[in-house]
mmCIF file of N, CA and C in Angstrom:
data_model
loop_
_atom_site.group_PDB
_atom_site.id
_atom_site.type_symbol
_atom_site.label_atom_id
_atom_site.label_comp_id
_atom_site.label_asym_id
_atom_site.label_seq_id
_atom_site.Cartn_x
_atom_site.Cartn_y
_atom_site.Cartn_z
ATOM 1 N N GLN A 1 0.527 -1.443 -0.108
ATOM 2 C CA GLN A 1 0.632 0.202 -0.243
ATOM 3 C C GLN A 1 0.904 0.892 0.110
ATOM 4 N N MET A 2 0.099 2.058 -0.481
ATOM 5 C CA MET A 2 1.266 4.049 -0.464
ATOM 6 C C MET A 2 0.486 3.993 0.887
ATOM 7 N N GLN A 3 1.130 5.597 1.458
ATOM 8 C CA GLN A 3 1.057 6.131 1.945
ATOM 9 C C GLN A 3 1.325 7.548 1.630
ATOM 10 N N LEU A 4 0.076 8.457 2.018
ATOM 11 C CA LEU A 4 0.477 10.259 1.388
ATOM 12 C C LEU A 4 0.040 10.695 2.664
ATOM 13 N N VAL A 5 1.335 11.775 3.247
ATOM 14 C CA VAL A 5 1.465 12.327 4.363
ATOM 15 C C VAL A 5 0.594 14.588 3.463
ATOM 16 N N GLU A 6 0.204 14.769 3.951
ATOM 17 C CA GLU A 6 0.842 16.825 3.560
ATOM 18 C C GLU A 6 1.456 17.058 4.174
ATOM 19 N N SER A 7 1.708 18.163 4.052
ATOM 20 C CA SER A 7 1.313 19.177 5.174
ATOM 21 C C SER A 7 2.274 20.254 5.177
ATOM 22 N N GLY A 8 2.694 21.347 5.442
ATOM 23 C CA GLY A 8 2.494 22.638 4.582
ATOM 24 C C GLY A 8 1.819 23.088 5.074
ATOM 25 N N GLY A 9 0.874 23.248 5.473
ATOM 26 C CA GLY A 9 -0.467 24.860 4.643
ATOM 27 C C GLY A 9 -0.469 25.478 6.260
ATOM 28 N N GLY A 10 -1.516 26.006 6.116
ATOM 29 C CA GLY A 10 -1.544 27.055 7.155
ATOM 30 C C GLY A 10 -2.750 28.156 6.639
ATOM 31 N N LEU A 11 -2.310 29.589 7.350
ATOM 32 C CA LEU A 11 -2.849 30.399 7.500
ATOM 33 C C LEU A 11 -2.311 31.538 6.858
ATOM 34 N N VAL A 12 -2.292 32.339 5.276
ATOM 35 C CA VAL A 12 -1.590 33.121 5.066
ATOM 36 C C VAL A 12 -2.942 34.213 4.545
ATOM 37 N N GLN A 13 -2.676 35.334 4.320
ATOM 38 C CA GLN A 13 -2.383 36.741 3.671
ATOM 39 C C GLN A 13 -3.078 36.147 1.964
ATOM 40 N N ALA A 14 -3.930 37.070 1.712
ATOM 41 C CA ALA A 14 -3.474 37.072 -0.004
ATOM 42 C C ALA A 14 -2.036 37.546 -0.965
ATOM 43 N N GLY A 15 -1.635 37.484 -1.814
ATOM 44 C CA GLY A 15 -0.511 37.432 -2.361
ATOM 45 C C GLY A 15 0.428 36.693 -1.135
ATOM 46 N N GLY A 16 0.747 36.290 -0.528
ATOM 47 C CA GLY A 16 1.416 35.712 0.246
ATOM 48 C C GLY A 16 1.117 33.869 -0.142
ATOM 49 N N SER A 17 2.137 33.045 0.523
ATOM 50 C CA SER A 17 3.238 31.607 -0.535
ATOM 51 C C SER A 17 3.076 30.748 0.392
ATOM 52 N N LEU A 18 3.291 29.728 0.387
ATOM 53 C CA LEU A 18 2.805 28.512 1.309
ATOM 54 C C LEU A 18 3.639 27.006 0.043
ATOM 55 N N ARG A 19 4.543 26.202 0.583
ATOM 56 C CA ARG A 19 4.631 25.376 -0.286
ATOM 57 C C ARG A 19 4.463 24.507 0.989
ATOM 58 N N LEU A 20 3.249 22.920 0.191
ATOM 59 C CA LEU A 20 2.798 22.497 1.035
ATOM 60 C C LEU A 20 4.184 20.843 0.022
ATOM 61 N N SER A 21 3.701 19.644 1.415
ATOM 62 C CA SER A 21 4.526 19.107 0.798
ATOM 63 C C SER A 21 3.664 17.521 0.326
ATOM 64 N N CYS A 22 3.724 16.657 0.166
ATOM 65 C CA CYS A 22 3.840 15.088 -0.116
ATOM 66 C C CYS A 22 4.600 14.408 0.256
ATOM 67 N N ALA A 23 4.558 13.367 1.410
ATOM 68 C CA ALA A 23 5.399 13.072 1.657
ATOM 69 C C ALA A 23 5.162 11.105 1.830
ATOM 70 N N ALA A 24 5.567 9.612 0.448
ATOM 71 C CA ALA A 24 4.830 9.201 0.665
ATOM 72 C C ALA A 24 5.910 8.269 0.906
ATOM 73 N N SER A 25 5.349 6.945 1.275
ATOM 74 C CA SER A 25 5.733 5.333 1.534
ATOM 75 C C SER A 25 5.537 4.437 2.017
ATOM 76 N N GLY A 26 5.901 3.305 1.461
ATOM 77 C CA GLY A 26 5.577 1.954 1.445
ATOM 78 C C GLY A 26 5.901 1.102 0.000
ATOM 79 N N ARG A 27 5.802 2.506 -1.020
ATOM 80 C CA ARG A 27 5.710 1.487 -2.420
ATOM 81 C C ARG A 27 7.061 2.500 -3.348
ATOM 82 N N THR A 28 7.688 2.349 -4.643
ATOM 83 C CA THR A 28 8.537 2.736 -5.333
ATOM 84 C C THR A 28 7.921 3.985 -6.052
ATOM 85 N N PHE A 29 8.233 5.331 -5.306
ATOM 86 C CA PHE A 29 7.782 6.240 -5.412
ATOM 87 C C PHE A 29 8.180 7.081 -6.720
ATOM 88 N N SER A 30 8.751 6.543 -6.985
ATOM 89 C CA SER A 30 9.540 7.325 -8.591
ATOM 90 C C SER A 30 8.402 6.405 -9.826
ATOM 91 N N ALA A 31 7.630 5.289 -9.405
ATOM 92 C CA ALA A 31 6.849 4.664 -10.208
ATOM 93 C C ALA A 31 5.720 4.898 -10.442
ATOM 94 N N TYR A 32 4.927 6.103 -9.506
ATOM 95 C CA TYR A 32 3.713 6.620 -9.429
ATOM 96 C C TYR A 32 3.776 7.601 -10.335
ATOM 97 N N VAL A 33 2.423 8.435 -10.856
ATOM 98 C CA VAL A 33 2.366 9.344 -11.103
ATOM 99 C C VAL A 33 1.495 10.344 -9.517
ATOM 100 N N VAL A 34 2.123 11.600 -9.824
ATOM 101 C CA VAL A 34 1.439 11.859 -8.165
ATOM 102 C C VAL A 34 0.659 13.485 -9.367
ATOM 103 N N ALA A 35 -0.885 14.091 -7.788
ATOM 104 C CA ALA A 35 -1.101 14.713 -8.573
ATOM 105 C C ALA A 35 -1.909 15.663 -7.020
ATOM 106 N N TRP A 36 -1.576 16.701 -6.701
ATOM 107 C CA TRP A 36 -2.518 16.965 -5.728
ATOM 108 C C TRP A 36 -4.099 18.094 -6.364
ATOM 109 N N PHE A 37 -5.268 17.679 -5.133
ATOM 110 C CA PHE A 37 -6.636 18.286 -5.715
ATOM 111 C C PHE A 37 -6.862 18.889 -4.822
ATOM 112 N N ARG A 38 -8.632 19.327 -4.822
ATOM 113 C CA ARG A 38 -8.747 20.703 -3.612
ATOM 114 C C ARG A 38 -9.240 19.842 -3.035
ATOM 115 N N GLN A 39 -10.467 20.897 -2.306
ATOM 116 C CA GLN A 39 -11.855 20.533 -2.113
ATOM 117 C C GLN A 39 -12.332 22.034 -1.014
ATOM 118 N N THR A 40 -13.442 22.801 -1.502
ATOM 119 C CA THR A 40 -13.826 23.115 -0.147
ATOM 120 C C THR A 40 -15.412 22.728 0.614
ATOM 121 N N PRO A 41 -15.788 22.782 1.601
ATOM 122 C CA PRO A 41 -17.135 21.929 1.542
ATOM 123 C C PRO A 41 -18.132 22.499 0.810
ATOM 124 N N GLY A 42 -18.837 21.737 0.828
ATOM 125 C CA GLY A 42 -19.919 22.008 -0.314
ATOM 126 C C GLY A 42 -19.814 21.817 -2.259
ATOM 127 N N LYS A 43 -18.348 21.753 -2.392
ATOM 128 C CA LYS A 43 -17.545 21.788 -3.710
ATOM 129 C C LYS A 43 -17.453 19.691 -4.534
ATOM 130 N N ASP A 44 -17.379 19.900 -5.497
ATOM 131 C CA ASP A 44 -16.504 18.878 -5.982
ATOM 132 C C ASP A 44 -14.763 19.240 -5.564
ATOM 133 N N ARG A 45 -14.164 18.074 -5.298
ATOM 134 C CA ARG A 45 -12.298 17.976 -5.448
ATOM 135 C C ARG A 45 -12.519 18.969 -6.171
ATOM 136 N N GLU A 46 -11.592 18.775 -6.779
ATOM 137 C CA GLU A 46 -11.052 20.276 -7.761
ATOM 138 C C GLU A 46 -9.128 19.788 -8.193
ATOM 139 N N PHE A 47 -9.574 19.447 -9.287
ATOM 140 C CA PHE A 47 -7.855 19.033 -10.047
ATOM 141 C C PHE A 47 -7.344 20.220 -9.517
ATOM 142 N N VAL A 48 -6.011 20.416 -9.300
ATOM 143 C CA VAL A 48 -4.359 21.472 -8.897
ATOM 144 C C VAL A 48 -3.372 21.468 -10.008
ATOM 145 N N ALA A 49 -3.188 20.013 -10.357
ATOM 146 C CA ALA A 49 -2.055 20.010 -10.937
ATOM 147 C C ALA A 49 -1.290 18.370 -10.805
ATOM 148 N N ALA A 50 -0.359 17.981 -11.148
ATOM 149 C CA ALA A 50 0.277 16.824 -11.243
ATOM 150 C C ALA A 50 1.217 16.971 -12.064
ATOM 151 N N ILE A 51 2.320 15.633 -11.608
ATOM 152 C CA ILE A 51 3.584 15.287 -12.412
ATOM 153 C C ILE A 51 3.968 13.817 -12.899
ATOM 154 N N ALA A 52 4.233 14.359 -14.149
ATOM 155 C CA ALA A 52 4.627 12.473 -14.411
ATOM 156 C C ALA A 52 5.592 12.001 -13.489
ATOM 157 N N ARG A 53 6.080 11.168 -14.103
ATOM 158 C CA ARG A 53 6.559 9.397 -13.191
ATOM 159 C C ARG A 53 8.182 10.732 -13.133
ATOM 160 N N SER A 54 8.934 10.833 -13.609
ATOM 161 C CA SER A 54 9.999 11.161 -14.046
ATOM 162 C C SER A 54 10.081 13.010 -14.189
ATOM 163 N N GLY A 55 9.037 13.410 -13.750
ATOM 164 C CA GLY A 55 8.454 14.644 -13.289
ATOM 165 C C GLY A 55 9.457 15.733 -14.377
ATOM 166 N N ASP A 56 8.680 15.363 -15.952
ATOM 167 C CA ASP A 56 9.639 16.228 -16.906
ATOM 168 C C ASP A 56 7.994 16.361 -17.204
ATOM 169 N N SER A 57 7.071 16.350 -17.599
ATOM 170 C CA SER A 57 5.735 16.779 -17.814
ATOM 171 C C SER A 57 4.389 17.189 -16.271
ATOM 172 N N THR A 58 4.637 18.050 -16.392
ATOM 173 C CA THR A 58 3.327 18.781 -15.573
ATOM 174 C C THR A 58 1.702 19.466 -16.022
ATOM 175 N N TYR A 59 0.548 19.715 -15.533
ATOM 176 C CA TYR A 59 -0.087 20.223 -15.746
ATOM 177 C C TYR A 59 -0.796 20.937 -14.696
ATOM 178 N N TYR A 60 -1.695 21.868 -15.128
ATOM 179 C CA TYR A 60 -2.245 22.480 -14.084
ATOM 180 C C TYR A 60 -3.336 23.028 -14.738
ATOM 181 N N ALA A 61 -4.745 23.154 -13.553
ATOM 182 C CA ALA A 61 -5.675 23.887 -13.683
ATOM 183 C C ALA A 61 -5.801 25.491 -13.995
ATOM 184 N N ASP A 62 -6.242 25.987 -15.252
ATOM 185 C CA ASP A 62 -6.402 26.493 -15.555
ATOM 186 C C ASP A 62 -6.100 28.110 -14.374
ATOM 187 N N SER A 63 -7.087 27.635 -13.559
ATOM 188 C CA SER A 63 -7.244 28.749 -12.413
ATOM 189 C C SER A 63 -5.681 28.924 -11.399
ATOM 190 N N VAL A 64 -4.835 27.691 -11.111
ATOM 191 C CA VAL A 64 -3.155 28.159 -10.755
ATOM 192 C C VAL A 64 -1.644 28.132 -12.241
ATOM 193 N N LYS A 65 -2.733 28.539 -12.533
ATOM 194 C CA LYS A 65 -1.177 28.624 -13.852
ATOM 195 C C LYS A 65 -0.404 29.936 -13.532
ATOM 196 N N GLY A 66 0.382 30.441 -13.642
ATOM 197 C CA GLY A 66 1.087 31.068 -12.978
ATOM 198 C C GLY A 66 1.175 31.145 -11.673
ATOM 199 N N ARG A 67 0.641 30.945 -10.971
ATOM 200 C CA ARG A 67 0.600 30.730 -9.565
ATOM 201 C C ARG A 67 1.874 30.096 -8.994
ATOM 202 N N PHE A 68 1.117 28.559 -9.387
ATOM 203 C CA PHE A 68 1.876 27.115 -8.318
ATOM 204 C C PHE A 68 2.569 26.300 -9.464
ATOM 205 N N THR A 69 3.246 25.687 -8.581
ATOM 206 C CA THR A 69 4.851 24.755 -9.307
ATOM 207 C C THR A 69 4.416 23.129 -8.625
ATOM 208 N N ILE A 70 3.969 22.832 -9.458
ATOM 209 C CA ILE A 70 4.112 21.133 -8.930
ATOM 210 C C ILE A 70 5.721 20.777 -9.560
ATOM 211 N N SER A 71 6.716 20.375 -8.107
ATOM 212 C CA SER A 71 7.870 19.720 -7.732
ATOM 213 C C SER A 71 7.277 17.833 -7.449
ATOM 214 N N ARG A 72 9.081 16.879 -7.623
ATOM 215 C CA ARG A 72 9.389 15.407 -6.913
ATOM 216 C C ARG A 72 10.589 15.628 -7.290
ATOM 217 N N ASP A 73 10.254 14.924 -6.035
ATOM 218 C CA ASP A 73 11.938 14.531 -5.407
ATOM 219 C C ASP A 73 12.157 13.184 -4.997
ATOM 220 N N ASN A 74 12.756 12.676 -6.463
ATOM 221 C CA ASN A 74 11.932 10.695 -5.986
ATOM 222 C C ASN A 74 13.095 10.400 -4.836
ATOM 223 N N ALA A 75 14.004 10.911 -5.032
ATOM 224 C CA ALA A 75 14.707 11.166 -4.210
ATOM 225 C C ALA A 75 14.149 10.647 -2.433
ATOM 226 N N LYS A 76 13.855 11.902 -2.668
ATOM 227 C CA LYS A 76 13.325 11.724 -0.953
ATOM 228 C C LYS A 76 11.394 11.501 -0.828
ATOM 229 N N ASN A 77 10.791 11.275 -1.724
ATOM 230 C CA ASN A 77 9.673 10.310 -1.696
ATOM 231 C C ASN A 77 8.499 11.678 -1.716
ATOM 232 N N THR A 78 9.025 12.479 -2.200
ATOM 233 C CA THR A 78 8.422 13.661 -1.932
ATOM 234 C C THR A 78 7.556 14.763 -3.065
ATOM 235 N N VAL A 79 6.907 15.208 -3.486
ATOM 236 C CA VAL A 79 5.858 15.312 -4.044
ATOM 237 C C VAL A 79 5.805 17.291 -3.490
ATOM 238 N N TYR A 80 5.528 17.748 -4.379
ATOM 239 C CA TYR A 80 5.915 19.597 -3.899
ATOM 240 C C TYR A 80 4.012 20.490 -4.560
ATOM 241 N N LEU A 81 4.352 21.224 -3.832
ATOM 242 C CA LEU A 81 3.092 22.432 -4.508
ATOM 243 C C LEU A 81 3.339 23.664 -4.283
ATOM 244 N N GLN A 82 4.069 24.216 -4.974
ATOM 245 C CA GLN A 82 4.780 25.423 -4.386
ATOM 246 C C GLN A 82 3.222 26.676 -5.242
ATOM 247 N N THR A 83 2.229 27.799 -4.025
ATOM 248 C CA THR A 83 2.299 28.420 -4.135
ATOM 249 C C THR A 83 2.511 30.032 -3.924
ATOM 250 N N ASN A 84 1.766 30.237 -4.799
ATOM 251 C CA ASN A 84 2.378 31.711 -4.436
ATOM 252 C C ASN A 84 1.076 31.972 -5.010
ATOM 253 N N SER A 85 1.241 34.038 -5.245
ATOM 254 C CA SER A 85 0.452 35.204 -5.367
ATOM 255 C C SER A 85 -0.808 34.212 -4.757
ATOM 256 N N LEU A 86 -0.952 33.839 -3.147
ATOM 257 C CA LEU A 86 -2.429 33.061 -2.906
ATOM 258 C C LEU A 86 -3.673 33.624 -3.313
ATOM 259 N N LYS A 87 -4.507 33.928 -3.439
ATOM 260 C CA LYS A 87 -6.012 34.713 -3.314
ATOM 261 C C LYS A 87 -7.004 33.757 -2.360
ATOM 262 N N PRO A 88 -8.553 34.152 -1.518
ATOM 263 C CA PRO A 88 -9.260 34.114 -0.526
ATOM 264 C C PRO A 88 -9.775 32.479 -1.333
ATOM 265 N N GLU A 89 -9.965 33.322 -2.703
ATOM 266 C CA GLU A 89 -10.594 31.173 -3.102
ATOM 267 C C GLU A 89 -9.772 30.120 -3.945
ATOM 268 N N ASP A 90 -7.924 30.988 -3.421
ATOM 269 C CA ASP A 90 -7.656 29.062 -3.043
ATOM 270 C C ASP A 90 -7.441 28.396 -1.808
ATOM 271 N N THR A 91 -8.164 29.205 -0.550
ATOM 272 C CA THR A 91 -8.653 28.264 0.484
ATOM 273 C C THR A 91 -9.855 26.762 0.606
ATOM 274 N N ALA A 92 -8.775 26.303 0.959
ATOM 275 C CA ALA A 92 -9.541 24.986 0.760
ATOM 276 C C ALA A 92 -8.027 24.108 1.632
ATOM 277 N N VAL A 93 -9.554 22.140 1.688
ATOM 278 C CA VAL A 93 -8.114 21.209 1.959
ATOM 279 C C VAL A 93 -8.007 20.781 0.747
ATOM 280 N N TYR A 94 -6.524 20.870 0.469
ATOM 281 C CA TYR A 94 -5.381 20.297 -0.281
ATOM 282 C C TYR A 94 -4.987 18.718 0.396
ATOM 283 N N TYR A 95 -5.266 17.872 -0.900
ATOM 284 C CA TYR A 95 -5.023 16.651 -1.149
ATOM 285 C C TYR A 95 -4.184 16.105 -2.209
ATOM 286 N N CYS A 96 -3.277 15.341 -1.915
ATOM 287 C CA CYS A 96 -2.311 14.192 -2.723
ATOM 288 C C CYS A 96 -2.621 13.417 -2.985
ATOM 289 N N ALA A 97 -2.454 12.955 -4.625
ATOM 290 C CA ALA A 97 -2.869 11.954 -4.326
ATOM 291 C C ALA A 97 -2.205 10.927 -5.487
ATOM 292 N N ALA A 98 -1.054 9.865 -6.096
ATOM 293 C CA ALA A 98 -0.626 8.646 -6.337
ATOM 294 C C ALA A 98 -1.373 7.466 -6.984
ATOM 295 N N VAL A 99 -1.240 7.758 -8.532
ATOM 296 C CA VAL A 99 -1.630 6.361 -9.657
ATOM 297 C C VAL A 99 -0.116 5.477 -10.026
ATOM 298 N N TYR A 100 -0.557 3.879 -10.469
ATOM 299 C CA TYR A 100 0.696 4.086 -11.151
ATOM 300 C C TYR A 100 0.459 3.955 -12.466
ATOM 301 N N SER A 101 -0.724 4.466 -13.105
ATOM 302 C CA SER A 101 -1.053 4.217 -14.081
ATOM 303 C C SER A 101 -2.790 5.312 -14.726
ATOM 304 N N ILE A 102 -2.559 6.343 -15.091
ATOM 305 C CA ILE A 102 -3.503 6.671 -15.776
ATOM 306 C C ILE A 102 -4.045 6.859 -16.949
ATOM 307 N N SER A 103 -5.198 6.202 -16.789
ATOM 308 C CA SER A 103 -5.937 5.648 -18.498
ATOM 309 C C SER A 103 -6.990 6.397 -18.655
ATOM 310 N N ARG A 104 -7.049 7.320 -18.176
ATOM 311 C CA ARG A 104 -7.822 8.612 -19.791
ATOM 312 C C ARG A 104 -6.946 10.161 -19.204
ATOM 313 N N SER A 105 -6.602 10.092 -18.342
ATOM 314 C CA SER A 105 -6.724 12.075 -18.116
ATOM 315 C C SER A 105 -5.978 12.211 -16.172
ATOM 316 N N TYR A 106 -5.136 13.269 -16.534
ATOM 317 C CA TYR A 106 -4.489 13.312 -15.085
ATOM 318 C C TYR A 106 -5.245 14.399 -14.278
ATOM 319 N N TYR A 107 -6.664 14.715 -14.626
ATOM 320 C CA TYR A 107 -7.693 15.422 -14.248
ATOM 321 C C TYR A 107 -8.520 15.175 -13.578
ATOM 322 N N TYR A 108 -8.541 14.404 -13.727
ATOM 323 C CA TYR A 108 -9.519 13.208 -13.023
ATOM 324 C C TYR A 108 -9.392 12.919 -12.203
ATOM 325 N N ALA A 109 -10.646 13.616 -11.015
ATOM 326 C CA ALA A 109 -9.976 12.375 -9.301
ATOM 327 C C ALA A 109 -9.541 10.959 -9.212
ATOM 328 N N ASN A 110 -10.943 10.633 -9.911
ATOM 329 C CA ASN A 110 -11.015 8.561 -10.074
ATOM 330 C C ASN A 110 -9.992 7.778 -10.755
ATOM 331 N N GLU A 111 -8.757 8.450 -10.976
ATOM 332 C CA GLU A 111 -8.096 7.691 -11.472
ATOM 333 C C GLU A 111 -6.998 7.682 -10.281
ATOM 334 N N TYR A 112 -6.686 7.806 -10.055
ATOM 335 C CA TYR A 112 -5.998 7.931 -8.745
ATOM 336 C C TYR A 112 -6.114 7.237 -7.575
ATOM 337 N N GLU A 113 -5.641 6.164 -7.276
ATOM 338 C CA GLU A 113 -6.184 5.042 -6.149
ATOM 339 C C GLU A 113 -5.775 5.855 -4.715
ATOM 340 N N TYR A 114 -4.569 5.820 -4.704
ATOM 341 C CA TYR A 114 -3.827 7.152 -3.024
ATOM 342 C C TYR A 114 -3.866 7.974 -3.293
ATOM 343 N N TRP A 115 -4.449 8.223 -1.901
ATOM 344 C CA TRP A 115 -4.926 9.766 -1.334
ATOM 345 C C TRP A 115 -4.390 9.369 -0.146
ATOM 346 N N GLY A 116 -4.493 10.968 0.708
ATOM 347 C CA GLY A 116 -3.378 11.382 1.539
ATOM 348 C C GLY A 116 -4.501 11.925 2.290
ATOM 349 N N GLN A 117 -4.298 12.379 3.444
ATOM 350 C CA GLN A 117 -5.770 13.230 4.770
ATOM 351 C C GLN A 117 -6.026 14.201 3.967
ATOM 352 N N GLY A 118 -4.972 14.903 3.223
ATOM 353 C CA GLY A 118 -5.665 16.898 2.695
ATOM 354 C C GLY A 118 -4.832 17.312 4.011
ATOM 355 N N THR A 119 -4.104 18.046 3.860
ATOM 356 C CA THR A 119 -3.488 19.947 4.746
ATOM 357 C C THR A 119 -4.561 20.620 4.185
ATOM 358 N N GLN A 120 -5.041 21.532 5.496
ATOM 359 C CA GLN A 120 -5.735 22.796 5.023
ATOM 360 C C GLN A 120 -4.616 24.139 4.699
ATOM 361 N N VAL A 121 -5.693 25.031 4.013
ATOM 362 C CA VAL A 121 -5.358 25.583 3.376
ATOM 363 C C VAL A 121 -6.307 27.368 3.326
ATOM 364 N N THR A 122 -5.595 28.153 4.029
ATOM 365 C CA THR A 122 -6.699 29.690 3.951
ATOM 366 C C THR A 122 -6.207 30.677 4.054
ATOM 367 N N VAL A 123 -6.424 31.418 2.775
ATOM 368 C CA VAL A 123 -6.149 32.201 2.305
ATOM 369 C C VAL A 123 -7.313 33.201 2.440
ATOM 370 N N SER A 124 -6.492 34.358 3.318
ATOM 371 C CA SER A 124 -7.448 35.559 4.075
ATOM 372 C C SER A 124 -7.233 36.901 3.343
ATOM 373 N N SER A 125 -8.496 38.373 2.842
ATOM 374 C CA SER A 125 -8.247 38.807 2.711
ATOM 375 C C SER A 125 -7.665 40.070 3.417
#
């Protein structure tokens, strides 16, 4: 089983930054595609970013392009989400997710088999 643990969330003012981390254990991490999703109460889980096994390819939701950066350090079994220029609408619980193989699209939450418990990001105005 793959285990994922998110960290790095917190309370920041608009325009601030946070670096979220997703630490993995239990499997060969480099073999997995990893993504970040976020969810606000009452809303569907929203795709944020994904990264290929090698880290060479990344994918972003339009809402975060130019502000967020996903990266991975396979030697540390960790994926990061650098969030810059944060806006109040970025407030959500952020989850990391992993899967060995994507069947259709990086953007679909149901593609991912393993999920962390989430870390809260709150952006004040």
